[in-house]
Amino acid sequence: MSPVLKLNHSTDEGVRELLKSLLVSGRVKGVLCLSKMGRENAVIYSLITQPDVMDKTVPLFPVMPQNAGGILSHLTMCSPSPSPIAVVVKPCELRAFIELLKLKQGSEENFLLISSTCGGVYPLKMDASEVEEKLPQYWEAVKQGKIPPGVRSACMACENFIPYTSDMTISLVGNSAIAEQSHIWLNTSRGEQFASDMGEVSSQEQFAGDMEAFRHHRQEQKDKLVTELGQIDLEKVWGRCIGCHLCSKVCPVCYCHLCYFDSPVSEHEISDYETEVDRKKRVRVPLDIIFYHLVRLFHVATSCVGCGMCGEVCPVNIPLAVISLKVGGAVQEVCDYLPGRDVGEELPLTSFKVEEFAAVGE
Amino acid sequence: MIADQQGVVDLVKQMLLKGRVDAVLMPAKVPAGDSFAYHLIADASLLGDALPLPPIMPVQGARALSNVTRRGRGSKRIAAVMRPCEVRATVELYKIGQVDLDNVLLIGVDCPGALPLSDWFGDQRRAEDTFQQLLRDGDSEGVRPVCRICDHFSITGGEDWHVGMLGRKDILVIPQSPKGKNLFLEWGISSEDISSWKQKVDELTEERKQRRSQYLEDLRSQVTGQDGLMDTFSKCINCHNCMRVCPICYCRQCFFDSDNSRFEFEDYLGRAQGQGMLRLPPDTMLFHLGRMLHMSLSCVSCGACEDACPMTIPVAQVFSLVGEQNQRKFNYLPGENREESPPLRVYQEDELHEVERP
């Protein structure tokens, strides 16, 4: 049995009210969540410190302008937050943050981590106004435990829609009451402490709705996408890459401050080109396009949380998210590792034992 | 109408066959056939799918040439074939020591514009139709916005040779630099009369200038002022991809990606408290303004930034507007003359009093 905070507002409003109360009461000094900005109401992450600005927030808006795991890491790289901050992120963003914590890329100190069961988010390029129009059908599908049409392919295929390490979990998927009530699960003592006096807390056995059925829908989609991708032909898949490396910049777990492929080490002397052109008579410029992608996959496969940001930003539409899903999924299965599940769980490469994977070395 | 691109391929093919150059740097199809990339090609028989004017500009040519020659000249003589904006960016990079042109014959070609990457990778068949129509008519609404208003689509001044194609059946090779002219003499190529081609180029330039000023005037009203600028960039996710694909933004590590752009959590909190909220990640606007300050004098309006922006922000158009304005202040046209120094390098204390404030 878990304690659940129930508020008599729609979940959207309830969550905003809760955050506002936390801010007004001074229990938190700031709220980090999605909010609307500018003439076009672009939805992006913000750190909010004044309660009257909370009206602009849309904590549950189904978009992910960036993986917030990376933002949390950026903000806490030099020092942890000195005072409590409420953070509302999607499950894959939370998982990315946990991976970054394992990699010593930030601190969760003083964060009240709030997440939700997640129905997925819409493509990055979709205008906020278009997302706004789709909201009724989105929430209807989420309520019924169905995959909302038009969400990102990475989301359609995501089986980890229940957050693992949140202090509070907002129940959305399969919860028929979301339009009238807010059900916020208090998973930790920190969660309970912050929620005290905020409303009625009761005990509940499990989430409303059939989580297994939803997971099954997602699994089907994942299998479909991976099958459609088929065998990865390096030239076919990555041949059109323009070498901008944006996939690595938006990837929350690609954390290196200076990527090898952006460093002087991978700048070529003209003699490298000349040797290649003498040998092959025709050389692509710049070199190392496919090499970059292979190394990137090698580096991030164990920690890839399947957020799909890489695929969303690619200027030449390489299906990077599905590739990551396929390769990351396979590697994680072999390592029996689920990134972001538990901050105490060691990264496969740091806990590697000599006698492991003997078959690979044969 | 635009001359058959094969003419340009034949030109460089002959140069390879006659041993006048050792390799050609120009766009050619990638193995899967769904895109184009710069290739260094040393064998005339491997030029089959090369073309000087692919429908898209996946990598800016100046970046490609800089990749090859940034660390110094090689032993091979290279003919590099590019669009005019790529030639201009190359010349700007030359001025700041980021390309070596000693062994390079820089060849520009008349350009009808390029299609947005998103259109090409969205529906390739339709994009191919649009491009064919563009080659036929010389103008199309399907080209990228900065290409539609480009008034430097032909000879720019910085190239060794220029290939005239607009309004012609066959190509017209025009020697431009002293080196280009010497090679004409050395290889016994005779110059042709360019007057009728030149007249067409001038006419079209005039048309484009008008279209450009009209377009930029409209744009200016939307993007100027603090609110206009903030609104324009409100969707920005601070990924810095505009900088990464920009041929002019050459820094190995951008200030905004460096440790100088990371602060204590308390600083972020303090900044948020100032206005009640802080947009994350912070410093998005500062990044764009910093980039503008650094590269706008050399901006050639190639549009690579806009093509690579995942949020479809009209970043190339804004930079084109600002670039033109700043360049005019310094009476400077980037890429026009290799021997001309960038304005900031020759800045005199006794200049620009009009921007000073008491």
PDB file of N, CA and C in Angstrom, chain B residues 10-54:
ATOM      1  N   ASP B  10      32.052  17.836 -67.018  1.00  0.00           N
ATOM      2  CA  ASP B  10      32.984  17.597 -68.132  1.00  0.00           C
ATOM      3  C   ASP B  10      34.227  18.477 -68.014  1.00  0.00           C
ATOM      4  N   LEU B  11      34.019  19.709 -67.572  1.00  0.00           N
ATOM      5  CA  LEU B  11      35.143  20.633 -67.407  1.00  0.00           C
ATOM      6  C   LEU B  11      36.177  20.071 -66.429  1.00  0.00           C
ATOM      7  N   VAL B  12      35.704  19.648 -65.262  1.00  0.00           N
ATOM      8  CA  VAL B  12      36.666  19.137 -64.270  1.00  0.00           C
ATOM      9  C   VAL B  12      37.197  17.766 -64.684  1.00  0.00           C
ATOM     10  N   LYS B  13      36.390  17.025 -65.412  1.00  0.00           N
ATOM     11  CA  LYS B  13      36.840  15.722 -65.899  1.00  0.00           C
ATOM     12  C   LYS B  13      38.050  15.902 -66.822  1.00  0.00           C
ATOM     13  N   GLN B  14      37.930  16.851 -67.720  1.00  0.00           N
ATOM     14  CA  GLN B  14      39.044  17.130 -68.634  1.00  0.00           C
ATOM     15  C   GLN B  14      40.291  17.556 -67.858  1.00  0.00           C
ATOM     16  N   MET B  15      40.082  18.361 -66.809  1.00  0.00           N
ATOM     17  CA  MET B  15      41.220  18.819 -66.019  1.00  0.00           C
ATOM     18  C   MET B  15      41.914  17.650 -65.338  1.00  0.00           C
ATOM     19  N   LEU B  16      41.112  16.694 -64.882  1.00  0.00           N
ATOM     20  CA  LEU B  16      41.690  15.491 -64.262  1.00  0.00           C
ATOM     21  C   LEU B  16      42.429  14.651 -65.311  1.00  0.00           C
ATOM     22  N   LEU B  17      41.772  14.460 -66.442  1.00  0.00           N
ATOM     23  CA  LEU B  17      42.361  13.605 -67.487  1.00  0.00           C
ATOM     24  C   LEU B  17      43.665  14.192 -68.030  1.00  0.00           C
ATOM     25  N   LYS B  18      43.694  15.518 -68.122  1.00  0.00           N
ATOM     26  CA  LYS B  18      44.900  16.161 -68.653  1.00  0.00           C
ATOM     27  C   LYS B  18      45.957  16.375 -67.577  1.00  0.00           C
ATOM     28  N   GLY B  19      45.654  15.947 -66.367  1.00  0.00           N
ATOM     29  CA  GLY B  19      46.626  16.088 -65.277  1.00  0.00           C
ATOM     30  C   GLY B  19      46.813  17.516 -64.815  1.00  0.00           C
ATOM     31  N   ARG B  20      45.845  18.369 -65.108  1.00  0.00           N
ATOM     32  CA  ARG B  20      45.970  19.766 -64.677  1.00  0.00           C
ATOM     33  C   ARG B  20      45.668  19.923 -63.197  1.00  0.00           C
ATOM     34  N   VAL B  21      44.817  19.070 -62.690  1.00  0.00           N
ATOM     35  CA  VAL B  21      44.623  18.997 -61.240  1.00  0.00           C
ATOM     36  C   VAL B  21      44.728  17.522 -60.846  1.00  0.00           C
ATOM     37  N   ASP B  22      44.977  17.293 -59.538  1.00  0.00           N
ATOM     38  CA  ASP B  22      45.103  15.911 -59.065  1.00  0.00           C
ATOM     39  C   ASP B  22      43.796  15.382 -58.492  1.00  0.00           C
ATOM     40  N   ALA B  23      42.962  16.297 -58.048  1.00  0.00           N
ATOM     41  CA  ALA B  23      41.681  15.865 -57.481  1.00  0.00           C
ATOM     42  C   ALA B  23      40.659  16.987 -57.599  1.00  0.00           C
ATOM     43  N   VAL B  24      39.398  16.581 -57.549  1.00  0.00           N
ATOM     44  CA  VAL B  24      38.293  17.531 -57.621  1.00  0.00           C
ATOM     45  C   VAL B  24      37.508  17.420 -56.320  1.00  0.00           C
ATOM     46  N   LEU B  25      37.161  18.559 -55.732  1.00  0.00           N
ATOM     47  CA  LEU B  25      36.275  18.542 -54.567  1.00  0.00           C
ATOM     48  C   LEU B  25      34.931  19.092 -55.006  1.00  0.00           C
ATOM     49  N   MET B  26      33.944  18.227 -55.061  1.00  0.00           N
ATOM     50  CA  MET B  26      32.613  18.700 -55.448  1.00  0.00           C
ATOM     51  C   MET B  26      31.535  17.749 -54.936  1.00  0.00           C
ATOM     52  N   PRO B  27      30.269  18.208 -54.933  1.00  0.00           N
ATOM     53  CA  PRO B  27      29.207  17.340 -54.432  1.00  0.00           C
ATOM     54  C   PRO B  27      28.968  16.148 -55.365  1.00  0.00           C
ATOM     55  N   ALA B  28      28.672  15.024 -54.769  1.00  0.00           N
ATOM     56  CA  ALA B  28      28.286  13.831 -55.524  1.00  0.00           C
ATOM     57  C   ALA B  28      27.324  13.045 -54.653  1.00  0.00           C
ATOM     58  N   LYS B  29      26.651  12.100 -55.252  1.00  0.00           N
ATOM     59  CA  LYS B  29      25.662  11.334 -54.486  1.00  0.00           C
ATOM     60  C   LYS B  29      26.330  10.458 -53.431  1.00  0.00           C
ATOM     61  N   VAL B  30      25.636  10.249 -52.326  1.00  0.00           N
ATOM     62  CA  VAL B  30      26.107   9.291 -51.329  1.00  0.00           C
ATOM     63  C   VAL B  30      25.690   7.896 -51.808  1.00  0.00           C
ATOM     64  N   PRO B  31      26.329   6.841 -51.269  1.00  0.00           N
ATOM     65  CA  PRO B  31      26.070   5.490 -51.798  1.00  0.00           C
ATOM     66  C   PRO B  31      24.586   5.100 -51.848  1.00  0.00           C
ATOM     67  N   ALA B  32      23.812   5.498 -50.842  1.00  0.00           N
ATOM     68  CA  ALA B  32      22.396   5.107 -50.855  1.00  0.00           C
ATOM     69  C   ALA B  32      21.603   5.904 -51.896  1.00  0.00           C
ATOM     70  N   GLY B  33      22.205   6.953 -52.439  1.00  0.00           N
ATOM     71  CA  GLY B  33      21.546   7.716 -53.497  1.00  0.00           C
ATOM     72  C   GLY B  33      20.503   8.699 -53.006  1.00  0.00           C
ATOM     73  N   ASP B  34      20.319   8.830 -51.691  1.00  0.00           N
ATOM     74  CA  ASP B  34      19.258   9.693 -51.196  1.00  0.00           C
ATOM     75  C   ASP B  34      19.748  11.070 -50.756  1.00  0.00           C
ATOM     76  N   SER B  35      21.063  11.310 -50.899  1.00  0.00           N
ATOM     77  CA  SER B  35      21.569  12.624 -50.537  1.00  0.00           C
ATOM     78  C   SER B  35      22.883  12.880 -51.279  1.00  0.00           C
ATOM     79  N   PHE B  36      23.485  13.998 -50.927  1.00  0.00           N
ATOM     80  CA  PHE B  36      24.705  14.424 -51.606  1.00  0.00           C
ATOM     81  C   PHE B  36      25.742  14.812 -50.564  1.00  0.00           C
ATOM     82  N   ALA B  37      27.005  14.646 -50.919  1.00  0.00           N
ATOM     83  CA  ALA B  37      28.059  15.045 -49.998  1.00  0.00           C
ATOM     84  C   ALA B  37      29.251  15.483 -50.825  1.00  0.00           C
ATOM     85  N   TYR B  38      30.069  16.342 -50.244  1.00  0.00           N
ATOM     86  CA  TYR B  38      31.311  16.686 -50.921  1.00  0.00           C
ATOM     87  C   TYR B  38      32.205  15.459 -50.963  1.00  0.00           C
ATOM     88  N   HIS B  39      32.815  15.265 -52.120  1.00  0.00           N
ATOM     89  CA  HIS B  39      33.754  14.162 -52.279  1.00  0.00           C
ATOM     90  C   HIS B  39      35.027  14.712 -52.892  1.00  0.00           C
ATOM     91  N   LEU B  40      36.139  14.127 -52.484  1.00  0.00           N
ATOM     92  CA  LEU B  40      37.418  14.417 -53.115  1.00  0.00           C
ATOM     93  C   LEU B  40      37.624  13.285 -54.108  1.00  0.00           C
ATOM     94  N   ILE B  41      37.659  13.640 -55.397  1.00  0.00           N
ATOM     95  CA  ILE B  41      37.654  12.602 -56.437  1.00  0.00           C
ATOM     96  C   ILE B  41      38.898  12.757 -57.312  1.00  0.00           C
ATOM     97  N   ALA B  42      39.656  11.669 -57.425  1.00  0.00           N
ATOM     98  CA  ALA B  42      40.918  11.752 -58.162  1.00  0.00           C
ATOM     99  C   ALA B  42      40.877  10.984 -59.478  1.00  0.00           C
ATOM    100  N   ASP B  43      39.755  10.345 -59.754  1.00  0.00           N
ATOM    101  CA  ASP B  43      39.662   9.521 -60.951  1.00  0.00           C
ATOM    102  C   ASP B  43      38.461  10.001 -61.780  1.00  0.00           C
ATOM    103  N   ALA B  44      38.745  10.382 -63.032  1.00  0.00           N
ATOM    104  CA  ALA B  44      37.687  10.949 -63.874  1.00  0.00           C
ATOM    105  C   ALA B  44      36.505   9.996 -64.029  1.00  0.00           C
ATOM    106  N   SER B  45      36.767   8.701 -63.965  1.00  0.00           N
ATOM    107  CA  SER B  45      35.676   7.741 -64.157  1.00  0.00           C
ATOM    108  C   SER B  45      34.750   7.687 -62.938  1.00  0.00           C
ATOM    109  N   LEU B  46      35.144   8.320 -61.845  1.00  0.00           N
ATOM    110  CA  LEU B  46      34.305   8.286 -60.636  1.00  0.00           C
ATOM    111  C   LEU B  46      33.488   9.569 -60.466  1.00  0.00           C
ATOM    112  N   LEU B  47      33.408  10.352 -61.553  1.00  0.00           N
ATOM    113  CA  LEU B  47      32.648  11.602 -61.496  1.00  0.00           C
ATOM    114  C   LEU B  47      31.204  11.427 -61.963  1.00  0.00           C
ATOM    115  N   GLY B  48      30.844  10.179 -62.222  1.00  0.00           N
ATOM    116  CA  GLY B  48      29.530   9.894 -62.833  1.00  0.00           C
ATOM    117  C   GLY B  48      28.350  10.537 -62.133  1.00  0.00           C
ATOM    118  N   ASP B  49      28.325  10.508 -60.809  1.00  0.00           N
ATOM    119  CA  ASP B  49      27.168  11.056 -60.094  1.00  0.00           C
ATOM    120  C   ASP B  49      27.488  12.402 -59.431  1.00  0.00           C
ATOM    121  N   ALA B  50      28.622  13.005 -59.872  1.00  0.00           N
ATOM    122  CA  ALA B  50      28.962  14.316 -59.309  1.00  0.00           C
ATOM    123  C   ALA B  50      28.084  15.370 -59.963  1.00  0.00           C
ATOM    124  N   LEU B  51      27.735  16.400 -59.202  1.00  0.00           N
ATOM    125  CA  LEU B  51      27.008  17.508 -59.816  1.00  0.00           C
ATOM    126  C   LEU B  51      27.234  18.777 -59.004  1.00  0.00           C
ATOM    127  N   PRO B  52      27.475  19.873 -59.692  1.00  0.00           N
ATOM    128  CA  PRO B  52      27.834  21.103 -58.989  1.00  0.00           C
ATOM    129  C   PRO B  52      26.663  21.720 -58.228  1.00  0.00           C
ATOM    130  N   LEU B  53      25.462  21.441 -58.683  1.00  0.00           N
ATOM    131  CA  LEU B  53      24.295  22.057 -58.053  1.00  0.00           C
ATOM    132  C   LEU B  53      23.306  20.997 -57.588  1.00  0.00           C
ATOM    133  N   PRO B  54      23.615  20.322 -56.496  1.00  0.00           N
ATOM    134  CA  PRO B  54      22.624  19.371 -55.992  1.00  0.00           C
ATOM    135  C   PRO B  54      21.411  20.148 -55.478  1.00  0.00           C
TER     136      PRO B  54
END
